Tab-separated table of C-alpha atoms in Angstrom:
chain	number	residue	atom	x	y	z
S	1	UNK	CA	48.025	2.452	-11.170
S	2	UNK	CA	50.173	2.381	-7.798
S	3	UNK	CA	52.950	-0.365	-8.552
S	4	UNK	CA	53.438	-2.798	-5.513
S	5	UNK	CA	57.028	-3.439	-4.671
S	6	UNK	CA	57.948	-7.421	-4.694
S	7	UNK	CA	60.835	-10.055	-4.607
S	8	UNK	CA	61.313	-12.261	-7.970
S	9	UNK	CA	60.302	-15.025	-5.485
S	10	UNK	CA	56.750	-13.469	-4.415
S	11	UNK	CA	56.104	-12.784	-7.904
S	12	UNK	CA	56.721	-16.322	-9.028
S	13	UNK	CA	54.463	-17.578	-6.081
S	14	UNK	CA	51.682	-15.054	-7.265
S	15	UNK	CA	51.858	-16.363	-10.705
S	16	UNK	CA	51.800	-20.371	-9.235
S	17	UNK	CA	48.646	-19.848	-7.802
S	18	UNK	CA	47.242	-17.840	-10.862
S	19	UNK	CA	48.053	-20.859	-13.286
S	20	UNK	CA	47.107	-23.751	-10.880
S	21	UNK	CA	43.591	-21.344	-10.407
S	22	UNK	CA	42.588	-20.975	-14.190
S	23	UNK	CA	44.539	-24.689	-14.986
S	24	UNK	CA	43.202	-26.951	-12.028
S	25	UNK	CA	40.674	-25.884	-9.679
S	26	UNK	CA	38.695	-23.532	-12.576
S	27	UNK	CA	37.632	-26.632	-14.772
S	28	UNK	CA	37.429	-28.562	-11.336
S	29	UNK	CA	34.356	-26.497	-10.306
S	30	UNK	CA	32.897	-26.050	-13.341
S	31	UNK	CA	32.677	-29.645	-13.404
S	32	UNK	CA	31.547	-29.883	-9.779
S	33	UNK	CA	29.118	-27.764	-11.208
S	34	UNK	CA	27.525	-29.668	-14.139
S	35	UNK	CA	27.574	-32.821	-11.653
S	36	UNK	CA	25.510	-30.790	-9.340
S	37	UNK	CA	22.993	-29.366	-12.013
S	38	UNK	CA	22.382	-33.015	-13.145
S	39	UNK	CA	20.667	-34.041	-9.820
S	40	UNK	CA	17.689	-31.884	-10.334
S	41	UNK	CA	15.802	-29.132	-8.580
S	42	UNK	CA	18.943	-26.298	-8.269
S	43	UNK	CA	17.054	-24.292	-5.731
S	44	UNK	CA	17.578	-27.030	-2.249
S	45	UNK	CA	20.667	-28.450	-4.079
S	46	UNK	CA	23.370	-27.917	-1.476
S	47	UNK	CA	26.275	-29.117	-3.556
S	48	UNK	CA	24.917	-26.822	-6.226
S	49	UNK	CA	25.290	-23.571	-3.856
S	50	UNK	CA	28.383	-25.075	-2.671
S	51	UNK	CA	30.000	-25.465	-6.127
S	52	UNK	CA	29.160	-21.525	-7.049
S	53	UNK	CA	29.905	-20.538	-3.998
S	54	UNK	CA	33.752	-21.450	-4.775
S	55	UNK	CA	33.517	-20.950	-8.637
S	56	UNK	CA	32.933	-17.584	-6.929
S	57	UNK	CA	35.745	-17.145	-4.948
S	58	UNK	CA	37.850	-18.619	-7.717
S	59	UNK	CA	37.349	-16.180	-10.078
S	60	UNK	CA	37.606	-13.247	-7.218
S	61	UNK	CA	40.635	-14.479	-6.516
S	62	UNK	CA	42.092	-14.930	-9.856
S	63	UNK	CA	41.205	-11.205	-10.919
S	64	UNK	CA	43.137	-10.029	-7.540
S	65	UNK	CA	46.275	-12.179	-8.957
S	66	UNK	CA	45.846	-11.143	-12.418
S	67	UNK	CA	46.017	-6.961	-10.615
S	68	UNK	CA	48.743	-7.688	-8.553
S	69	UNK	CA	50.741	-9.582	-11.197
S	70	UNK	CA	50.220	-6.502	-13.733
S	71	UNK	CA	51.252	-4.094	-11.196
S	72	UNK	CA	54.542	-5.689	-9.373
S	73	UNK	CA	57.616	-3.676	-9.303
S	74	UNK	CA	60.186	-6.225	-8.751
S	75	UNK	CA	62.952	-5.686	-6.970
S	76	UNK	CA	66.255	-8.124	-6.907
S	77	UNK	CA	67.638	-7.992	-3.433
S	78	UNK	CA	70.636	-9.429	-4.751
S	79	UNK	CA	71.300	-6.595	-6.903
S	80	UNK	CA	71.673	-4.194	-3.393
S	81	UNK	CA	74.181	-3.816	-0.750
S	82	UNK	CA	75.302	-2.014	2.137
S	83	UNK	CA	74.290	-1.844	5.821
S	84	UNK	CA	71.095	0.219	5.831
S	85	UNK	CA	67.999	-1.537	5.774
S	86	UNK	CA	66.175	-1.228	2.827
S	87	UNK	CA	62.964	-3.183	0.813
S	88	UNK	CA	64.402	-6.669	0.303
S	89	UNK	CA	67.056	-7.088	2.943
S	90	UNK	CA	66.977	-10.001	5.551
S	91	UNK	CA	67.747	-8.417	8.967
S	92	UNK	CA	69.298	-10.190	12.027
S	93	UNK	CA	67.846	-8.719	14.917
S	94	UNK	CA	67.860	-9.298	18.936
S	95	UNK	CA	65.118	-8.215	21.332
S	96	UNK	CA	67.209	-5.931	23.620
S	97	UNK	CA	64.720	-7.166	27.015
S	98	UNK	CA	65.182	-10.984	26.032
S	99	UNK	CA	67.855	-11.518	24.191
S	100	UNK	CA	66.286	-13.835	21.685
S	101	UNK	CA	67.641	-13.328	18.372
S	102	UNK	CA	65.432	-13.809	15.149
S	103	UNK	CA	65.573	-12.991	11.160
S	104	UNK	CA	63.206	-11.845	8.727
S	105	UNK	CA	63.400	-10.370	5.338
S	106	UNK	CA	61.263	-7.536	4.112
S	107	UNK	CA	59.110	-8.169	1.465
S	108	UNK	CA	56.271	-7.004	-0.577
S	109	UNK	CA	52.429	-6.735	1.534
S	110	UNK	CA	51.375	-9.655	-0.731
S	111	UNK	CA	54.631	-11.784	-0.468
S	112	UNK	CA	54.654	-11.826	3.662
S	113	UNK	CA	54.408	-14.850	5.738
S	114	UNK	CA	55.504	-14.681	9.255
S	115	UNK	CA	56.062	-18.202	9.395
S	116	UNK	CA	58.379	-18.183	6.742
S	117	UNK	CA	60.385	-15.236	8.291
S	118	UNK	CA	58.939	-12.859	5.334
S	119	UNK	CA	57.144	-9.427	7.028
S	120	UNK	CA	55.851	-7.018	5.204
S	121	UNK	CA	57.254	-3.405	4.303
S	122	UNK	CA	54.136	-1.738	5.225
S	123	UNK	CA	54.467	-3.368	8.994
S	124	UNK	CA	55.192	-1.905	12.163
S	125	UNK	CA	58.745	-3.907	12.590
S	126	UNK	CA	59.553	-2.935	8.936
S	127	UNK	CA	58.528	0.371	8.998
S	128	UNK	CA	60.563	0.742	12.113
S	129	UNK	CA	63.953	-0.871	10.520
S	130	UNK	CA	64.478	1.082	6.674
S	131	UNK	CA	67.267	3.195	6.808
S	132	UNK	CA	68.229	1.877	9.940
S	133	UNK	CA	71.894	0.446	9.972
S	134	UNK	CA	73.862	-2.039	12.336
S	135	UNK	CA	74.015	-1.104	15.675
S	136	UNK	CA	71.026	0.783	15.402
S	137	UNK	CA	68.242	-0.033	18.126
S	138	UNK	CA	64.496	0.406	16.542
S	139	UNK	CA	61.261	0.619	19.318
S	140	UNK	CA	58.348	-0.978	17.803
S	141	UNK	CA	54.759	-0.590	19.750
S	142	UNK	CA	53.121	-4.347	20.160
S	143	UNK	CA	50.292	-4.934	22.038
S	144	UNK	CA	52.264	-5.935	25.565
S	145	UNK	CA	53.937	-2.221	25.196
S	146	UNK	CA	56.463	-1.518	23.135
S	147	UNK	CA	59.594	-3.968	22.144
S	148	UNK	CA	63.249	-2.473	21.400
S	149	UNK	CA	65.701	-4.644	18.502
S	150	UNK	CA	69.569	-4.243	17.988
S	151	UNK	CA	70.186	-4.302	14.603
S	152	UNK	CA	72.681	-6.888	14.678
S	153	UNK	CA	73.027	-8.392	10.881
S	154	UNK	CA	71.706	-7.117	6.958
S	155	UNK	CA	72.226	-9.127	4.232
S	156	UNK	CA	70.658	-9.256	0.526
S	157	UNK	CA	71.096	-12.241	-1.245
């Protein structure tokens, strides 16, 4: 089995969700469920259906957490230093046309959030920036043509 590189802090999240899945909202549908069976005729029962349908997508989801938990590599980006751009690392960057700085840290496929600053090492921007050091300028292709960075900050903590 392919292990999936991670932060401590992705792993932790993964394992949240896992716990408040089998703790909370498991025994919450299977309730939902009993509730539903008890008014009658199962077959036009909408809140029946409705009940499966997301005992379904519980479970789905908590055998995808329970595979990516087993298979994490975690990786400490405190533990690394330097100025090339590796898994981990939070990278200052500025867009070379605009001039508009912005930050993200490079993270595991399941760990990214955009909004949070966290892409993913299997994306374009990330892809473009390992082993890149500062001072280095990176092209990236995005759908208005392609966008050039300057490397301008890496940091692991």
């Amino acid at each position: 089995m392919q292990k999936s590189p991670m932060t401590a802090q992705g792993l932790k999240r993964l394992e949240d969700e896992l716990r408040q899945l089998k703790s909370e909202e498991r025994p919450a549908v299977i309730r939902a469920i009993a509730e539903a069976r008890s008014h009658g005729d199962l077959s036009e029962n909408a809140e029946y259906h409705a009940a499966r349908e997301r005992q379904s997508f519980i479970e789905g989801r908590v055998l995808e957490l329970e595979s990516l938990i087993s298979t994490a590599e975690v990786i400490d980006p405190t533990t690394l230093s330097g100025n090339r751009i590796q898994f981990g690392a939070t990278v200052e960057l500025v867009d070379e046309e605009t001039d508009k700085e912005s930050t993200y840290q490079i993270v595991g496929a399941h760990e990214a959030d955009i909004k949070q600053h966290r892409i993913s090492i299997s994306s374009p921007l990330a892809k473009a920036l390992i082993g890149k050091e500062i001072g280095d300028s990176v092209s990236v292709p995005a759908p208005g043509g392609d966008r050039t960075y300057e490397v301008l900050k890496v940091i692991y903590k």
